[in-house]
Amino acid sequence: MADTGPAPRTAERHQALDDLVAQAQALKMGYEQQPPIQLNQRKPRKSKRSRVLEVAEVPIWDYAMRMRIIALSALKTFRESSPSYADAIEPGMAWYRETLRAHWSTPNDVKAQFSSAGILRDGRVVFNIAGNKYRLVVWINYAYRVVYIRFIGTHKQYDEIDAQTI
């Protein structure tokens, strides 16, 4: 029997193996030409917050678009305490929505937006709600854009409290 060489299937396998060896050698030569990677030279990753602060050195809360209103439950409790206070619902929510969109940094900004507001000491402000029927006392932290509801009531109830200490 004459030797005709390897079977065709075996020849294909040898050719595929030779191709893989050639590709590996080409890759090895490509890697040898590149400089080695030094791990100590990697740049440290920066967090999103530090990237924002690189743009401008301002507090992160200055990027907030809204005022934060704390103790909204005081408005809900007041209107639910008596059916006669039902007329305070709509004006109270109108004040809430307008305050959320406000950009107050000083008491003058508050006075410019609400001309009937009374400015007290230490960040306290008195708003007249529902056509001067109710009074709303808040404490405003202008730097942090926070409005804290301290009191809501009728004029008679307001006269019984000290707006500076409540």
PDB file of C-alpha atoms in Angstrom:
ATOM      1  CA  MET A   1       0.000   0.000   0.000  1.00  0.00           C
ATOM      2  CA  ALA A   2       1.361   3.323  -0.963  1.00  0.00           C
ATOM      3  CA  ASP A   3       1.599   6.117   1.567  1.00  0.00           C
ATOM      4  CA  THR A   4      -0.483   9.026   0.261  1.00  0.00           C
ATOM      5  CA  GLY A   5       0.209  11.273   3.254  1.00  0.00           C
ATOM      6  CA  PRO A   6      -2.052  12.398   6.014  1.00  0.00           C
ATOM      7  CA  ALA A   7      -5.797  12.215   5.618  1.00  0.00           C
ATOM      8  CA  PRO A   8      -7.389  15.442   4.387  1.00  0.00           C
ATOM      9  CA  ARG A   9      -9.022  16.064   7.733  1.00  0.00           C
ATOM     10  CA  THR A  10      -5.710  15.758   9.551  1.00  0.00           C
ATOM     11  CA  ALA A  11      -4.099  18.151   7.032  1.00  0.00           C
ATOM     12  CA  GLU A  12      -6.769  20.755   7.824  1.00  0.00           C
ATOM     13  CA  ARG A  13      -6.023  20.399  11.511  1.00  0.00           C
ATOM     14  CA  HIS A  14      -2.292  20.847  10.935  1.00  0.00           C
ATOM     15  CA  GLN A  15      -2.955  23.952   8.815  1.00  0.00           C
ATOM     16  CA  ALA A  16      -5.232  25.442  11.504  1.00  0.00           C
ATOM     17  CA  LEU A  17      -2.604  24.764  14.145  1.00  0.00           C
ATOM     18  CA  ASP A  18       0.089  26.406  12.008  1.00  0.00           C
ATOM     19  CA  ASP A  19      -2.183  29.468  11.554  1.00  0.00           C
ATOM     20  CA  LEU A  20      -2.696  29.757  15.325  1.00  0.00           C
ATOM     21  CA  VAL A  21       1.055  29.535  15.949  1.00  0.00           C
ATOM     22  CA  ALA A  22       1.649  32.274  13.364  1.00  0.00           C
ATOM     23  CA  GLN A  23      -0.988  34.526  14.991  1.00  0.00           C
ATOM     24  CA  ALA A  24       0.522  33.966  18.431  1.00  0.00           C
ATOM     25  CA  GLN A  25       3.977  34.870  17.166  1.00  0.00           C
ATOM     26  CA  ALA A  26       2.632  38.031  15.511  1.00  0.00           C
ATOM     27  CA  LEU A  27       0.918  39.068  18.746  1.00  0.00           C
ATOM     28  CA  LYS A  28       4.062  38.348  20.728  1.00  0.00           C
ATOM     29  CA  MET A  29       6.108  40.551  18.417  1.00  0.00           C
ATOM     30  CA  GLY A  30       3.499  43.328  18.716  1.00  0.00           C
ATOM     31  CA  TYR A  31       3.622  43.156  22.527  1.00  0.00           C
ATOM     32  CA  GLU A  32       7.409  43.207  22.571  1.00  0.00           C
ATOM     33  CA  GLN A  33       7.438  46.482  20.641  1.00  0.00           C
ATOM     34  CA  GLN A  34       5.155  48.235  23.162  1.00  0.00           C
ATOM     35  CA  PRO A  35       6.640  49.607  26.391  1.00  0.00           C
ATOM     36  CA  PRO A  36       5.737  47.622  29.482  1.00  0.00           C
ATOM     37  CA  ILE A  37       2.863  48.908  31.601  1.00  0.00           C
ATOM     38  CA  GLN A  38       3.939  50.278  34.946  1.00  0.00           C
ATOM     39  CA  LEU A  39       1.159  49.993  37.482  1.00  0.00           C
ATOM     40  CA  ASN A  40       2.472  52.794  39.693  1.00  0.00           C
ATOM     41  CA  GLN A  41       1.895  55.394  36.972  1.00  0.00           C
ATOM     42  CA  ARG A  42      -1.892  55.032  36.784  1.00  0.00           C
ATOM     43  CA  LYS A  43      -3.853  58.180  37.553  1.00  0.00           C
ATOM     44  CA  PRO A  44      -6.206  57.940  40.529  1.00  0.00           C
ATOM     45  CA  ARG A  45      -9.888  57.933  39.661  1.00  0.00           C
ATOM     46  CA  LYS A  46     -11.937  60.868  40.841  1.00  0.00           C
ATOM     47  CA  SER A  47     -15.432  60.576  42.185  1.00  0.00           C
ATOM     48  CA  LYS A  48     -18.318  62.437  40.563  1.00  0.00           C
ATOM     49  CA  ARG A  49     -18.535  64.784  43.503  1.00  0.00           C
ATOM     50  CA  SER A  50     -14.885  65.831  43.273  1.00  0.00           C
ATOM     51  CA  ARG A  51     -15.302  66.438  39.533  1.00  0.00           C
ATOM     52  CA  VAL A  52     -18.233  68.748  40.239  1.00  0.00           C
ATOM     53  CA  LEU A  53     -16.249  70.623  42.857  1.00  0.00           C
ATOM     54  CA  GLU A  54     -13.350  71.032  40.425  1.00  0.00           C
ATOM     55  CA  VAL A  55     -15.582  73.075  38.140  1.00  0.00           C
ATOM     56  CA  ALA A  56     -16.365  75.648  40.787  1.00  0.00           C
ATOM     57  CA  GLU A  57     -15.485  75.763  44.453  1.00  0.00           C
ATOM     58  CA  VAL A  58     -19.010  76.196  45.769  1.00  0.00           C
ATOM     59  CA  PRO A  59     -20.940  74.065  48.227  1.00  0.00           C
ATOM     60  CA  ILE A  60     -22.786  71.131  46.694  1.00  0.00           C
ATOM     61  CA  TRP A  61     -26.149  72.389  48.004  1.00  0.00           C
ATOM     62  CA  ASP A  62     -25.871  75.469  45.782  1.00  0.00           C
ATOM     63  CA  TYR A  63     -26.534  73.172  42.838  1.00  0.00           C
ATOM     64  CA  ALA A  64     -29.978  72.300  44.224  1.00  0.00           C
ATOM     65  CA  MET A  65     -32.839  73.775  42.267  1.00  0.00           C
ATOM     66  CA  ARG A  66     -35.439  73.827  45.030  1.00  0.00           C
ATOM     67  CA  MET A  67     -35.909  74.927  48.579  1.00  0.00           C
ATOM     68  CA  ARG A  68     -36.479  72.065  50.995  1.00  0.00           C
ATOM     69  CA  ILE A  69     -39.535  72.422  53.199  1.00  0.00           C
ATOM     70  CA  ILE A  70     -39.452  70.556  56.489  1.00  0.00           C
ATOM     71  CA  ALA A  71     -42.509  69.790  58.637  1.00  0.00           C
ATOM     72  CA  LEU A  72     -45.105  69.941  55.890  1.00  0.00           C
ATOM     73  CA  SER A  73     -47.097  67.747  58.248  1.00  0.00           C
ATOM     74  CA  ALA A  74     -47.821  70.913  60.270  1.00  0.00           C
ATOM     75  CA  LEU A  75     -49.921  72.211  57.356  1.00  0.00           C
ATOM     76  CA  LYS A  76     -51.749  68.882  57.079  1.00  0.00           C
ATOM     77  CA  THR A  77     -52.377  68.688  60.811  1.00  0.00           C
ATOM     78  CA  PHE A  78     -53.714  72.248  60.892  1.00  0.00           C
ATOM     79  CA  ARG A  79     -56.195  71.791  58.070  1.00  0.00           C
ATOM     80  CA  GLU A  80     -57.400  68.468  59.505  1.00  0.00           C
ATOM     81  CA  SER A  81     -57.810  69.839  63.044  1.00  0.00           C
ATOM     82  CA  SER A  82     -61.071  71.627  62.273  1.00  0.00           C
ATOM     83  CA  PRO A  83     -63.484  71.740  59.326  1.00  0.00           C
ATOM     84  CA  SER A  84     -63.485  75.525  59.574  1.00  0.00           C
ATOM     85  CA  TYR A  85     -59.844  75.545  58.397  1.00  0.00           C
ATOM     86  CA  ALA A  86     -60.755  73.912  55.065  1.00  0.00           C
ATOM     87  CA  ASP A  87     -60.325  77.250  53.312  1.00  0.00           C
ATOM     88  CA  ALA A  88     -56.594  77.156  54.212  1.00  0.00           C
ATOM     89  CA  ILE A  89     -55.900  74.085  52.071  1.00  0.00           C
ATOM     90  CA  GLU A  90     -55.591  75.728  48.672  1.00  0.00           C
ATOM     91  CA  PRO A  91     -53.680  78.864  49.764  1.00  0.00           C
ATOM     92  CA  GLY A  92     -51.373  76.742  51.921  1.00  0.00           C
ATOM     93  CA  MET A  93     -50.522  74.470  49.001  1.00  0.00           C
ATOM     94  CA  ALA A  94     -50.040  77.498  46.726  1.00  0.00           C
ATOM     95  CA  TRP A  95     -47.517  78.878  49.259  1.00  0.00           C
ATOM     96  CA  TYR A  96     -45.837  75.455  49.368  1.00  0.00           C
ATOM     97  CA  ARG A  97     -45.500  75.179  45.577  1.00  0.00           C
ATOM     98  CA  GLU A  98     -44.179  78.722  45.224  1.00  0.00           C
ATOM     99  CA  THR A  99     -41.690  78.232  48.062  1.00  0.00           C
ATOM    100  CA  LEU A 100     -40.367  75.028  46.503  1.00  0.00           C
ATOM    101  CA  ARG A 101     -39.424  76.942  43.348  1.00  0.00           C
ATOM    102  CA  ALA A 102     -37.996  79.936  45.225  1.00  0.00           C
ATOM    103  CA  HIS A 103     -34.345  80.956  45.185  1.00  0.00           C
ATOM    104  CA  TRP A 104     -33.959  82.829  48.443  1.00  0.00           C
ATOM    105  CA  SER A 105     -30.523  83.747  49.671  1.00  0.00           C
ATOM    106  CA  THR A 106     -31.468  86.726  51.868  1.00  0.00           C
ATOM    107  CA  PRO A 107     -34.567  88.023  53.649  1.00  0.00           C
ATOM    108  CA  ASN A 108     -34.842  90.681  50.941  1.00  0.00           C
ATOM    109  CA  ASP A 109     -35.444  87.927  48.378  1.00  0.00           C
ATOM    110  CA  VAL A 110     -38.353  86.660  50.476  1.00  0.00           C
ATOM    111  CA  LYS A 111     -39.775  90.173  50.800  1.00  0.00           C
ATOM    112  CA  ALA A 112     -39.461  90.719  47.050  1.00  0.00           C
ATOM    113  CA  GLN A 113     -41.475  87.579  46.330  1.00  0.00           C
ATOM    114  CA  PHE A 114     -44.010  87.911  49.169  1.00  0.00           C
ATOM    115  CA  SER A 115     -44.480  91.600  49.908  1.00  0.00           C
ATOM    116  CA  SER A 116     -46.880  90.878  52.784  1.00  0.00           C
ATOM    117  CA  ALA A 117     -44.340  88.656  54.578  1.00  0.00           C
ATOM    118  CA  GLY A 118     -43.009  89.895  57.886  1.00  0.00           C
ATOM    119  CA  ILE A 119     -39.273  89.484  58.424  1.00  0.00           C
ATOM    120  CA  LEU A 120     -38.284  88.720  62.010  1.00  0.00           C
ATOM    121  CA  ARG A 121     -34.883  88.200  63.614  1.00  0.00           C
ATOM    122  CA  ASP A 122     -32.759  85.085  63.241  1.00  0.00           C
ATOM    123  CA  GLY A 123     -34.185  83.843  59.930  1.00  0.00           C
ATOM    124  CA  ARG A 124     -37.830  83.837  61.028  1.00  0.00           C
ATOM    125  CA  VAL A 125     -40.492  84.936  58.557  1.00  0.00           C
ATOM    126  CA  VAL A 126     -44.259  85.342  59.026  1.00  0.00           C
ATOM    127  CA  PHE A 127     -46.431  84.756  55.951  1.00  0.00           C
ATOM    128  CA  ASN A 128     -50.073  85.787  55.654  1.00  0.00           C
ATOM    129  CA  ILE A 129     -52.095  82.934  54.167  1.00  0.00           C
ATOM    130  CA  ALA A 130     -55.624  82.924  52.662  1.00  0.00           C
ATOM    131  CA  GLY A 131     -56.068  86.661  52.359  1.00  0.00           C
ATOM    132  CA  ASN A 132     -54.530  87.480  55.743  1.00  0.00           C
ATOM    133  CA  LYS A 133     -56.842  85.033  57.529  1.00  0.00           C
ATOM    134  CA  TYR A 134     -54.054  82.708  58.735  1.00  0.00           C
ATOM    135  CA  ARG A 135     -50.438  83.180  59.719  1.00  0.00           C
ATOM    136  CA  LEU A 136     -47.559  80.877  58.897  1.00  0.00           C
ATOM    137  CA  VAL A 137     -44.289  81.201  60.836  1.00  0.00           C
ATOM    138  CA  VAL A 138     -41.199  79.602  59.296  1.00  0.00           C
ATOM    139  CA  TRP A 139     -37.492  79.549  60.016  1.00  0.00           C
ATOM    140  CA  ILE A 140     -35.308  79.780  56.916  1.00  0.00           C
ATOM    141  CA  ASN A 141     -31.715  78.632  56.671  1.00  0.00           C
ATOM    142  CA  TYR A 142     -30.674  80.525  53.558  1.00  0.00           C
ATOM    143  CA  ALA A 143     -27.264  78.873  53.174  1.00  0.00           C
ATOM    144  CA  TYR A 144     -28.733  75.347  53.081  1.00  0.00           C
ATOM    145  CA  ARG A 145     -31.965  76.355  51.299  1.00  0.00           C
ATOM    146  CA  VAL A 146     -34.158  74.894  54.047  1.00  0.00           C
ATOM    147  CA  VAL A 147     -37.547  76.225  55.182  1.00  0.00           C
ATOM    148  CA  TYR A 148     -38.753  74.800  58.487  1.00  0.00           C
ATOM    149  CA  ILE A 149     -42.457  75.337  59.294  1.00  0.00           C
ATOM    150  CA  ARG A 150     -42.735  76.349  62.945  1.00  0.00           C
ATOM    151  CA  PHE A 151     -46.408  77.401  63.274  1.00  0.00           C
ATOM    152  CA  ILE A 152     -49.625  77.847  61.337  1.00  0.00           C
ATOM    153  CA  GLY A 153     -52.789  79.259  62.846  1.00  0.00           C
ATOM    154  CA  THR A 154     -55.337  82.030  62.943  1.00  0.00           C
ATOM    155  CA  HIS A 155     -54.478  85.595  63.967  1.00  0.00           C
ATOM    156  CA  LYS A 156     -55.888  84.928  67.428  1.00  0.00           C
ATOM    157  CA  GLN A 157     -53.684  81.845  67.848  1.00  0.00           C
ATOM    158  CA  TYR A 158     -50.696  83.795  66.491  1.00  0.00           C
ATOM    159  CA  ASP A 159     -51.185  86.528  69.110  1.00  0.00           C
ATOM    160  CA  GLU A 160     -50.884  83.901  71.870  1.00  0.00           C
ATOM    161  CA  ILE A 161     -47.416  82.708  70.788  1.00  0.00           C
ATOM    162  CA  ASP A 162     -43.999  84.307  70.594  1.00  0.00           C
ATOM    163  CA  ALA A 163     -42.937  83.958  66.949  1.00  0.00           C
ATOM    164  CA  GLN A 164     -39.253  84.392  67.856  1.00  0.00           C
ATOM    165  CA  THR A 165     -39.130  81.404  70.180  1.00  0.00           C
ATOM    166  CA  ILE A 166     -41.604  78.951  68.704  1.00  0.00           C
TER     167      ILE A 166
END
